[in-house]
Short mmCIF file of C-alpha atoms in Angstrom, two decimals:
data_model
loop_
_atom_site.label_atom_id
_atom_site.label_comp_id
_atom_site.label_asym_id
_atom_site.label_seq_id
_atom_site.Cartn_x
_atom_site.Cartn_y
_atom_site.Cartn_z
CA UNK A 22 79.68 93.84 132.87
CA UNK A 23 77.81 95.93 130.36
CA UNK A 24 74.25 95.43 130.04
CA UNK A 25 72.42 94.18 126.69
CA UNK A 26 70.58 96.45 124.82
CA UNK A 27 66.74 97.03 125.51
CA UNK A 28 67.89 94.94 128.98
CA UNK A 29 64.81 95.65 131.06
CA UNK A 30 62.74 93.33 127.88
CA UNK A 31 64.71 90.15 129.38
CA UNK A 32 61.66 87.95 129.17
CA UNK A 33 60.10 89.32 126.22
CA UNK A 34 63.28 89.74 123.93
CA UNK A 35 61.81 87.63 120.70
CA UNK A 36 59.86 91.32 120.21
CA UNK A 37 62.77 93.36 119.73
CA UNK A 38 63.80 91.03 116.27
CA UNK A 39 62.26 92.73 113.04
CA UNK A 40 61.65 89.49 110.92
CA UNK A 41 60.48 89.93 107.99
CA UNK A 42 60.55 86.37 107.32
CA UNK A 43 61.71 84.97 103.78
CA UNK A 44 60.72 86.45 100.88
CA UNK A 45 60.61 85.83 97.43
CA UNK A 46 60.93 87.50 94.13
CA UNK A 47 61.47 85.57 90.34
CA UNK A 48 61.87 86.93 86.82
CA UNK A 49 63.39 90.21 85.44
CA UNK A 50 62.06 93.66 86.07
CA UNK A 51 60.33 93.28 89.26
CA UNK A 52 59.77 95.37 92.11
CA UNK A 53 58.07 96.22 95.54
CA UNK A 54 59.07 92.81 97.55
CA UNK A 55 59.18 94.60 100.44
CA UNK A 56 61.48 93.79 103.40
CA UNK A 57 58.33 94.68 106.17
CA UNK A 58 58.58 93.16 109.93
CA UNK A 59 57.18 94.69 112.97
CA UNK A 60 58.86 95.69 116.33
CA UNK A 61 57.04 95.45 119.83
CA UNK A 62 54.00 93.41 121.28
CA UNK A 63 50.55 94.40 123.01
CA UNK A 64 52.30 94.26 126.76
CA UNK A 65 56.03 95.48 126.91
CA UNK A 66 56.00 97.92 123.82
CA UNK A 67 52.26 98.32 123.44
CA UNK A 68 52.13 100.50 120.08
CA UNK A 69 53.61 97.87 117.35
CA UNK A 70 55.67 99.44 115.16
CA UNK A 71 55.51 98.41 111.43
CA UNK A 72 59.37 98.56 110.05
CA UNK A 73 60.78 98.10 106.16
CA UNK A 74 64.09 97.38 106.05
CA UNK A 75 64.09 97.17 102.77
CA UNK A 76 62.94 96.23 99.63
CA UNK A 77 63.80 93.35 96.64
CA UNK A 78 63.65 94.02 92.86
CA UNK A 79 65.20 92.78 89.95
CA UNK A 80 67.06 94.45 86.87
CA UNK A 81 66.29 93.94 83.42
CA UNK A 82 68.02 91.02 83.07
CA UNK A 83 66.36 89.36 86.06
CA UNK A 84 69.86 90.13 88.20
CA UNK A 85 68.88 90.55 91.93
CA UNK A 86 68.80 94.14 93.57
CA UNK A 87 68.47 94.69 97.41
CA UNK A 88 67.48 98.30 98.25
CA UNK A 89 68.23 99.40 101.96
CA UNK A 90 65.90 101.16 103.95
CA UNK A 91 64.98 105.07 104.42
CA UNK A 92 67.71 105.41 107.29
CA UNK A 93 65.60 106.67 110.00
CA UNK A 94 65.54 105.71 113.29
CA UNK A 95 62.81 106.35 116.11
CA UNK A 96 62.16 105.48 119.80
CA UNK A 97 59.30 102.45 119.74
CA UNK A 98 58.26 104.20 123.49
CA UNK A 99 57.65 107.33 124.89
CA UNK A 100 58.01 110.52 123.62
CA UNK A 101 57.82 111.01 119.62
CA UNK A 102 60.70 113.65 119.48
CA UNK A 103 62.31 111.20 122.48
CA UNK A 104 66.14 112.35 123.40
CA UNK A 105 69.02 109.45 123.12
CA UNK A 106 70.13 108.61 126.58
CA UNK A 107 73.34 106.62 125.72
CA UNK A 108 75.93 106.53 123.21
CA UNK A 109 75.21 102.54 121.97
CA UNK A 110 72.71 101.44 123.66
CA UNK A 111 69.48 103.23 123.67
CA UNK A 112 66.47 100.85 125.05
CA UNK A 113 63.20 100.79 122.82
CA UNK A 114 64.85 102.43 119.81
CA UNK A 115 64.15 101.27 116.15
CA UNK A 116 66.65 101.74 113.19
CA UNK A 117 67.01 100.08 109.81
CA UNK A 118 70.77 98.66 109.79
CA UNK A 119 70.61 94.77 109.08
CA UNK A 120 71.80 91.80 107.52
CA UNK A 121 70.20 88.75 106.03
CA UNK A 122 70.63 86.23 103.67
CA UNK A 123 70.00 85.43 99.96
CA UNK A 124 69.39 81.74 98.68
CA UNK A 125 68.60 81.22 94.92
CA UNK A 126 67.09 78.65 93.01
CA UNK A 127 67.22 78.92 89.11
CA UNK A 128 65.51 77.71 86.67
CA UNK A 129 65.80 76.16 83.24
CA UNK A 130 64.67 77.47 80.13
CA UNK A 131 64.63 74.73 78.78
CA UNK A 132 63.36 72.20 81.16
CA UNK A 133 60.80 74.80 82.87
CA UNK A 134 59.93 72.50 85.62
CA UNK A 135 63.18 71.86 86.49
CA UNK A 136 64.76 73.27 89.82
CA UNK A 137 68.70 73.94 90.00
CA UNK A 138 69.41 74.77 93.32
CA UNK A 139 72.80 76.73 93.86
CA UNK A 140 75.25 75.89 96.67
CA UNK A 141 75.87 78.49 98.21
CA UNK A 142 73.74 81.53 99.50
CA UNK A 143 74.77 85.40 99.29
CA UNK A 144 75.32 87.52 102.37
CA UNK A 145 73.83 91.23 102.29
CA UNK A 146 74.53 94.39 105.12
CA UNK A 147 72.32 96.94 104.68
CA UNK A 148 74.62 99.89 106.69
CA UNK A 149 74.08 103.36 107.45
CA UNK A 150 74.01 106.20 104.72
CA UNK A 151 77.75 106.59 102.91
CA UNK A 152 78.42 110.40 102.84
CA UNK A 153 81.24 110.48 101.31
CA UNK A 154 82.06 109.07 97.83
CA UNK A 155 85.06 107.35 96.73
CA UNK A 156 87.06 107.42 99.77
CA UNK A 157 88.42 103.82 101.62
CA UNK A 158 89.24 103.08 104.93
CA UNK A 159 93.11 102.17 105.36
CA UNK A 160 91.66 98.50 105.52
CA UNK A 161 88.69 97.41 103.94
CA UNK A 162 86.36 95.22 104.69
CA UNK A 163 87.48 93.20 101.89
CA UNK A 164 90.95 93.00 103.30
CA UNK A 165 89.95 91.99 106.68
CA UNK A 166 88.37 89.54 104.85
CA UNK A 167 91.62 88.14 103.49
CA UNK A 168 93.26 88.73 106.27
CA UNK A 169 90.80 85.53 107.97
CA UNK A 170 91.16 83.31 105.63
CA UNK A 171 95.45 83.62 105.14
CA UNK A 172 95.57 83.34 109.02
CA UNK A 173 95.83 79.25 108.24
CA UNK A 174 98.19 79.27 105.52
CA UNK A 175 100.21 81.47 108.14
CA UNK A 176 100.06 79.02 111.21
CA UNK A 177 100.64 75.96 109.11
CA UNK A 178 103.81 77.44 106.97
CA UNK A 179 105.20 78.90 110.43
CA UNK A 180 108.59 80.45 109.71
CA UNK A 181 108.39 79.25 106.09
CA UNK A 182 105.71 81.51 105.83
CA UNK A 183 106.19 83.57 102.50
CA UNK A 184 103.27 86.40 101.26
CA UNK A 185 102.03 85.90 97.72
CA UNK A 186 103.15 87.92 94.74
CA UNK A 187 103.25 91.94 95.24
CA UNK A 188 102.05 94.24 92.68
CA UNK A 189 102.99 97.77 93.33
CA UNK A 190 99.12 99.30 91.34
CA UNK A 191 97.48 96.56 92.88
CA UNK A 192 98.83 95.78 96.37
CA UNK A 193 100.57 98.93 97.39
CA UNK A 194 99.24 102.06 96.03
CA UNK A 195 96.05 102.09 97.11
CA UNK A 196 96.86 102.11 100.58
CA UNK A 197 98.70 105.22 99.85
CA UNK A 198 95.71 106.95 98.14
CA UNK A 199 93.46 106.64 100.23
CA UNK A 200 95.64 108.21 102.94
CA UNK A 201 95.51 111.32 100.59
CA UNK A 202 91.80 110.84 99.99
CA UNK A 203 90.84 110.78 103.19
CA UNK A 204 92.83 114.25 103.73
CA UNK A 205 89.55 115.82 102.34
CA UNK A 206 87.19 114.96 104.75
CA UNK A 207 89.65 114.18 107.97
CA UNK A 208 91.80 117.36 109.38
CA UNK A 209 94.40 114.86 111.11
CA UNK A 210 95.40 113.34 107.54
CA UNK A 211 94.71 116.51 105.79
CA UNK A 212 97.09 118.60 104.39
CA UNK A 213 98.52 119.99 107.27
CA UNK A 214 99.83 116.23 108.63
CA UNK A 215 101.48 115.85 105.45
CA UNK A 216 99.21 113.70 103.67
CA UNK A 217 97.85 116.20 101.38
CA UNK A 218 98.48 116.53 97.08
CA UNK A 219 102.10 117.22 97.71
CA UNK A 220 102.59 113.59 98.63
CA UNK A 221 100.65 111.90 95.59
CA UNK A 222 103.28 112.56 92.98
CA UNK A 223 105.53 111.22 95.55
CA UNK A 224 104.10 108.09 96.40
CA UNK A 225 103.53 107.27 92.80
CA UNK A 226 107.39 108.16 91.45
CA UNK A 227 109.55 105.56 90.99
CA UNK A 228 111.36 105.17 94.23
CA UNK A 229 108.23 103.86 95.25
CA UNK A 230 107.03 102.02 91.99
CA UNK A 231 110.21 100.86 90.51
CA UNK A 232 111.65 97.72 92.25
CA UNK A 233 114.81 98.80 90.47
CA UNK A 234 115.55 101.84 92.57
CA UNK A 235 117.38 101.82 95.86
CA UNK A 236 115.21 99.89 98.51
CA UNK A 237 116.30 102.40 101.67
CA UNK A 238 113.49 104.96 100.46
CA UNK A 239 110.50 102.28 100.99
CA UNK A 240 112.16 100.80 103.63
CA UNK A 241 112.91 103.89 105.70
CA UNK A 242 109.03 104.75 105.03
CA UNK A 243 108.06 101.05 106.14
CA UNK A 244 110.00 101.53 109.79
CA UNK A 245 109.07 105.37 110.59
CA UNK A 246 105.55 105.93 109.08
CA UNK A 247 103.50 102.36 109.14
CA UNK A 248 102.20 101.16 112.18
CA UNK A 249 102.64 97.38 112.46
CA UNK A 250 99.56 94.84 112.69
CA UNK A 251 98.69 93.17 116.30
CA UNK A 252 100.41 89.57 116.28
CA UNK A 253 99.09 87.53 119.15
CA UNK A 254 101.47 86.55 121.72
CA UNK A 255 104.58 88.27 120.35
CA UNK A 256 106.70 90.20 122.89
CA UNK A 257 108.60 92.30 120.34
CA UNK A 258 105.63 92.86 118.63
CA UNK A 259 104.06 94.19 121.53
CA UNK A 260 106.73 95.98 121.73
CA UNK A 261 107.39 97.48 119.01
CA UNK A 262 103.60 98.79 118.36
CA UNK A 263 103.87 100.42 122.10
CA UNK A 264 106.28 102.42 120.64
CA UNK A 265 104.35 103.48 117.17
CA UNK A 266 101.32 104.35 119.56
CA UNK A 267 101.50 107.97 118.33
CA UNK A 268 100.24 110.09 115.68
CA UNK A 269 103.52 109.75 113.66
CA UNK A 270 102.68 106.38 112.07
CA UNK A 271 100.03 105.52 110.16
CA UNK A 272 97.03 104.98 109.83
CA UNK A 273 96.12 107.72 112.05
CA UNK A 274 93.21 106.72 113.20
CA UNK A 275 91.73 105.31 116.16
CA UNK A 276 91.55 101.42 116.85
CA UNK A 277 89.14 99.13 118.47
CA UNK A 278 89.78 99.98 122.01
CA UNK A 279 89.06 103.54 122.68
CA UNK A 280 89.88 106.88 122.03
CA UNK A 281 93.86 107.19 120.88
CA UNK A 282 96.30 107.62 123.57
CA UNK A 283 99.87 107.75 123.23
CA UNK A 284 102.03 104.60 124.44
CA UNK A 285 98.58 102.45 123.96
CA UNK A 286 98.93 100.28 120.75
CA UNK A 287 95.11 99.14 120.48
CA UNK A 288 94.30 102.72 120.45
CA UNK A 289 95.92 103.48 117.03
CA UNK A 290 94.83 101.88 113.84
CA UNK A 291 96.68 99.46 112.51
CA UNK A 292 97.05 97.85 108.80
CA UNK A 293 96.47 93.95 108.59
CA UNK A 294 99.30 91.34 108.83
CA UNK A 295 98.64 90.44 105.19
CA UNK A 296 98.70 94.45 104.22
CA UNK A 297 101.80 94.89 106.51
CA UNK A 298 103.48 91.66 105.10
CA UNK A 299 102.77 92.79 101.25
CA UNK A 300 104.37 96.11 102.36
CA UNK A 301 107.38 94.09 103.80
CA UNK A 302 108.01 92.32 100.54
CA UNK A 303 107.72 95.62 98.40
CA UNK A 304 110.30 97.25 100.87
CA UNK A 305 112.81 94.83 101.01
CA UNK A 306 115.81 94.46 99.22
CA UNK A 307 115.16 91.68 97.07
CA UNK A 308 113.37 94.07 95.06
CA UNK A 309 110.68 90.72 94.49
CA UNK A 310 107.60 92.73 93.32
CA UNK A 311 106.01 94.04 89.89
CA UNK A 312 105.21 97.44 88.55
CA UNK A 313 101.56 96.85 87.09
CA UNK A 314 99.28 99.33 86.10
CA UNK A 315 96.91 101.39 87.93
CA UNK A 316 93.17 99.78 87.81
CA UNK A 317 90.67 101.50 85.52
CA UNK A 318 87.43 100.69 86.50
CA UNK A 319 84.64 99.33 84.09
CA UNK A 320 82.18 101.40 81.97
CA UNK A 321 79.68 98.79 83.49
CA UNK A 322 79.24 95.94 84.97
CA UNK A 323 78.26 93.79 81.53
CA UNK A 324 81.60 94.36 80.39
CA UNK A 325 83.09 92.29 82.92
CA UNK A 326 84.25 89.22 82.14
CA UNK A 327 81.35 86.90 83.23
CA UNK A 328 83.35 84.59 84.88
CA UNK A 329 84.74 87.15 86.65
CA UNK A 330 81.33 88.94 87.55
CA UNK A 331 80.78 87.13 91.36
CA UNK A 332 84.06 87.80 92.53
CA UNK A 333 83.69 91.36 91.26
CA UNK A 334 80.39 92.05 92.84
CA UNK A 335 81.74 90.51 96.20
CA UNK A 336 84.78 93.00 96.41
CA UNK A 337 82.45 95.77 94.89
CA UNK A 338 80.59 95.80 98.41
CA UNK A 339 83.38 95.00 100.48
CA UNK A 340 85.77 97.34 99.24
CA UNK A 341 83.68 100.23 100.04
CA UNK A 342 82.92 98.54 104.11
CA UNK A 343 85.53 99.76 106.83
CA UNK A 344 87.76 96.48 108.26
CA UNK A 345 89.25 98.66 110.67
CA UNK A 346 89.39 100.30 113.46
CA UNK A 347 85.80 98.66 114.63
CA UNK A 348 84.77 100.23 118.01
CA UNK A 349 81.94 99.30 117.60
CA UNK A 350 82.17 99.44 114.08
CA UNK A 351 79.88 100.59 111.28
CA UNK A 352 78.91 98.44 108.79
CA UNK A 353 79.80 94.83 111.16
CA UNK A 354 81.48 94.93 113.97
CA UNK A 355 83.80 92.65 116.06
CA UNK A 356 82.63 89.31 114.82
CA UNK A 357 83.73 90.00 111.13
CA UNK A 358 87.37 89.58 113.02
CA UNK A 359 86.50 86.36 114.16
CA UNK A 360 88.16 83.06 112.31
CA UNK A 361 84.88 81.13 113.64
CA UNK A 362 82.20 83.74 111.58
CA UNK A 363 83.67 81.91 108.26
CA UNK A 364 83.62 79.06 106.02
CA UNK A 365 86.85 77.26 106.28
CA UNK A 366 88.13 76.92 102.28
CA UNK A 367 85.00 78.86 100.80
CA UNK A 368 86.56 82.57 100.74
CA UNK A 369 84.60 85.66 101.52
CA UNK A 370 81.88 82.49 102.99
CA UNK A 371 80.16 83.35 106.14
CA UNK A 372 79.45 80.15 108.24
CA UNK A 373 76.36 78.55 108.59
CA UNK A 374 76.44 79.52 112.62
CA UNK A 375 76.10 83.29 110.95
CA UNK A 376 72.89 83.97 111.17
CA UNK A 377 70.60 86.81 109.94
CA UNK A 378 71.30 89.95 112.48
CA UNK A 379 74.58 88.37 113.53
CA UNK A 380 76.69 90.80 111.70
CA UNK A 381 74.68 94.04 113.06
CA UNK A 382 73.53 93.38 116.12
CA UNK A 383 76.65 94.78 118.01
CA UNK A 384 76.51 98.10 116.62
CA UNK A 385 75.23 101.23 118.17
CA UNK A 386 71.50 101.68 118.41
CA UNK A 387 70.49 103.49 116.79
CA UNK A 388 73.28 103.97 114.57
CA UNK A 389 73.04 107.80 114.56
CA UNK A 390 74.10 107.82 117.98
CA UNK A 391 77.68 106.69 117.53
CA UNK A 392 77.95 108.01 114.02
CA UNK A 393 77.82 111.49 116.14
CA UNK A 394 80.30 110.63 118.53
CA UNK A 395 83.14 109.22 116.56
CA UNK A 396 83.45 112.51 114.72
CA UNK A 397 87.58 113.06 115.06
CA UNK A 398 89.54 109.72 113.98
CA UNK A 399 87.03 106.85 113.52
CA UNK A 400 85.42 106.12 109.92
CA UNK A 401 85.97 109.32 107.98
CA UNK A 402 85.91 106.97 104.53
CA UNK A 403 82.35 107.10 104.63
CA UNK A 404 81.47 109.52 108.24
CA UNK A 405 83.41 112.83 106.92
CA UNK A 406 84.77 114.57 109.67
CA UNK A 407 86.29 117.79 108.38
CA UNK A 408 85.56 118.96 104.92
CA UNK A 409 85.76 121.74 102.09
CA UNK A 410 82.75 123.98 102.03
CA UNK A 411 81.32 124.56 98.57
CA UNK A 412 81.59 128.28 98.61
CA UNK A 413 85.22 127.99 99.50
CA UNK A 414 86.05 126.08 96.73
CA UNK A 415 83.83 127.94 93.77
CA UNK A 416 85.61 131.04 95.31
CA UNK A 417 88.81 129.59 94.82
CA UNK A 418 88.35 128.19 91.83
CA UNK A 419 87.26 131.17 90.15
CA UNK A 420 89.98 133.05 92.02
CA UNK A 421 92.59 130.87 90.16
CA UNK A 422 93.86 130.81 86.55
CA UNK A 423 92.95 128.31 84.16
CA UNK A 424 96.85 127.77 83.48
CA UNK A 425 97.17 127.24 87.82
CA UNK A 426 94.63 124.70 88.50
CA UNK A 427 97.00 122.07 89.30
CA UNK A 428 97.93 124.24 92.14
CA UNK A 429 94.58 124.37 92.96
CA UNK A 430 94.34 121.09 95.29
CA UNK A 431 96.83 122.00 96.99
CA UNK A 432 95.82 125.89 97.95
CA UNK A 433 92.25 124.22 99.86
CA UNK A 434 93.86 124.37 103.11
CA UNK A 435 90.49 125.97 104.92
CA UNK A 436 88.31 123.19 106.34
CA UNK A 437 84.82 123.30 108.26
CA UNK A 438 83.16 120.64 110.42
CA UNK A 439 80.98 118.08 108.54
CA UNK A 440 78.69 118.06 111.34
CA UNK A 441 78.20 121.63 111.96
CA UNK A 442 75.21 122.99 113.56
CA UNK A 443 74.57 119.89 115.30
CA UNK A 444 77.76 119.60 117.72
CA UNK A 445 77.46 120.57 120.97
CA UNK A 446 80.14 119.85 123.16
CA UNK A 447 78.91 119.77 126.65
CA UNK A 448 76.28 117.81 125.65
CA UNK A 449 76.61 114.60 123.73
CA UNK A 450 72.96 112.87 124.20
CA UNK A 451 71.38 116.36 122.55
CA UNK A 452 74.35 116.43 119.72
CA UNK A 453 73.29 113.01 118.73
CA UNK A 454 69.67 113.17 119.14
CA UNK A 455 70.30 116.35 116.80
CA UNK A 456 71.80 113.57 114.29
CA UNK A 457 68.46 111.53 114.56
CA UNK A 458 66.54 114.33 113.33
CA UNK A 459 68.77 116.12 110.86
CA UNK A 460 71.45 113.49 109.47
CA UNK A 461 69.73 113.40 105.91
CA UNK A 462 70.06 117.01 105.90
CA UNK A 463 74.25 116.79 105.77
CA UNK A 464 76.49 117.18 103.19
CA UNK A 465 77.88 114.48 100.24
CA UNK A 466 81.20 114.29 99.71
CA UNK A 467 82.30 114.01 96.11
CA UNK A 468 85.06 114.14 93.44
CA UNK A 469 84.94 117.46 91.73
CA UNK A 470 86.17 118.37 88.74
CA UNK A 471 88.00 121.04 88.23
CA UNK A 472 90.05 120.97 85.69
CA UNK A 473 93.44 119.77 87.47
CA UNK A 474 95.11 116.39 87.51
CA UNK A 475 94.36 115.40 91.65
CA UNK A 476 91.85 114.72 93.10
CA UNK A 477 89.40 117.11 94.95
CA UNK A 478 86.91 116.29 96.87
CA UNK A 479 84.02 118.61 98.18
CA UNK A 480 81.03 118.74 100.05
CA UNK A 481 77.66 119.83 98.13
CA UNK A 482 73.97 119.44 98.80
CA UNK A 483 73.93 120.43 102.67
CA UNK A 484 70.75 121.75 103.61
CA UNK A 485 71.23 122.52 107.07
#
């Protein structure tokens, strides 16, 4: 069996938790609650390290913000410029990925010394740095999510199990675009694997949008191109997701056993049974879904509808986590899988049982360390993997006429390695040491316009 992390501390393991205890901030326009614990003790780790995590303010309105840490990581012993030694696990290290808990008490204007408490308490991640903007994972954290708590409406119904309404804008075509999205900072779903700006007009035509048309088209794509979710103890699912293990079906990424391998099905991504079961429903011939429209996203967050402002900050940060493939993972890992981590009836509830660390403590340490590694088919919605250069595109793009720039998306075939300068291949614990000492000095990923209808996404402010 593997060992725990910092293993050789057995007796002494109370050291290695940065507790910052609680903390607490009231009123509007406040700032510098800091988030400050320590890691070590006089015997084991002699030289106690003093670590933020964080820091609490409040807006304007007195609305809560949590601000995560710096993002660097350092070895509590030893050397100051100390090597990694391990892809997960390294012993004595220090990084600033963590979770916690937020209860709130408010208070009444007009009965001042009156306390309302509220019910239920708010769950934050603090994860590693998001380089790339406005890409998703296949499945989102959010939709793992959903995927818990429709797992009991499942087993009860049994057979009579039917998914909920479909809505092509809402349910479907996302899925599709972030495949193409994720073509500009992944080679395997780039352009060349056919997932590229050729596609987009495709996807969003109406053999694909209009439950009218002849079913065959999304049917044939459901069969050939999706891979199908893992249902527990079902031989011809088994089956039939030994024979998707391959790069032709999506999502082509890796899952949360390993590195892909062909004719191994919990080496390949898969979508959710609630994902997979909306896609059923749109492909089949009863033609039972909706059109909609595609979601515009607020100017800000006051012009939400209030009632609808909790739910909307809840799948604001959970929208943007990866659900899948988690090997470890990077935001949570395993135990956001797990039925038992939730609130039976209280959606998107962590149980009581979850406590603060819980949801972080299985990831790489520090996270650096397997942020280098899974640099091919892992998390490239917020780890780019493979992207467009800025001097590529500005060459391009002034290469191109101003009546051709729709083309334009579709001519950035060239791609360079995110991570370049600080890859070595024949030796991994020096390639992600590198990534200690020079991650903040990578590339962002971002939407760029250009003057074309699809979008483009480049990387700009590398300083490396």
């Amino acid at each position: 069996m593997d060992k725990p992390k910092n293993y050789e501390y057995t007796n002494t393991r109370t050291w290695l938790i940065i507790d910052p205890g609680e903390k607490e901030i009231e009123g509007a326009d406040k700032k510098n609650v800091f988030l400050d614990g320590k890691f070590g003790n006089d015997k084991d780790i002699p030289l106690q390290k003093e670590v933020r995590l964080g820091e609490l303010r409040t807006d304007e309105h007195g609305r809560l913000l949590v601000l995560a840490s710096d993002g660097h990581s350092f070895s509590a012993v030893g050397a100051k410029d100390k090597d990694l030694d391990s892809e997960f696990d390294n012993d004595g290290w220090v990084d600033k990925v963590c979770d916690g808990t937020v209860h709130v008490t408010v208070k009444s204007k007009s009965q001042p010394d009156r306390d309302i408490p509220v019910k239920n308490r708010a769950t934050i991640i603090t994860g590693p740095p998001r380089f790339s903007s406005g890409t998703h994972a296949p499945t989102t954290l959010y939709e793992l999510i959903e995927e818990v708590y429709e797992r009991p409406r499942r087993r009860e119904a049994g057979d009579a199990y039917k998914v909920g309404d479909v809505v092509f804008y809402r349910d479907i075509y996302p899925m599709f675009k972030r495949i193409y999205l994720l073509s500009w900072t992944n080679n395997q779903n780039s352009i060349r694997n056919h997932h590229g700006p050729n596609k987009m007009k495709y996807f969003a035509g109406p053999l694909f949008s209009d439950p009218t048309k002849d079913y065959r088209k999304r049917a044939n794509l459901l069969e050939t191109r999706i891979r199908a979710p893992v249902i527990d103890d079902d031989e011809a699912n088994e089956k039939l997701r030994a024979e998707q293990a391959s790069n032709e079906f999506m999502p082509l990424l890796g899952g949360d056993d390993s590195e892909p391998e062909e004719g191994k099905p919990n080496r390949w991504a898969s979508l959710t049974q609630l994902q997979y079961d909306r896609l059923k429903k749109w492909a089949g011939p009863e033609k039972n879904f909706t059109i909609g429209v595609e979601e515009v996203p607020y100017e800000s967050f006051d012009k939400i509808p209030l009632d609808e402002q909790p739910s909307a900050l809840t799948k604001a940060g959970l929208e943007w986590s990866i659900g899948a493939p988690m090997y470890p993972g990077i935001e949570v890992y395993w135990v956001a899988q797990r039925d038992e981590s939730y609130k039976p009836g209280e959606r998107f509830r962590f149980a009581d049982t979850v406590t603060p660390g819980d949801l972080t403590k299985g990831l790489a340490l520090p996270w650096q360390s397997d942020f280098s590694m899974c640099n091919t088919h892992w998390w490239p919605s917020i780890r780019p993997d493979d992207v467009v250069a800025e001097t590529y595109f500005d060459q391009l793009k002034a290469d191109t006429k101003p009546d051709q720039l729709n083309q334009l998306a579709g001519k950035l075939k060239d791609r360079v390695r995110w991570a370049r300068g600080i890859e070595y291949e024949d030796d991994e614990n020096k390639q992600n040491s590198e990534m200690v000492r020079k991650w903040n000095k990578l590339g962002f990923v971002a939407r760029q316009d250009y003057g074309g209808q699809l979008e483009i996404h480049i990387e700009r402010q590398r300083t490396l």
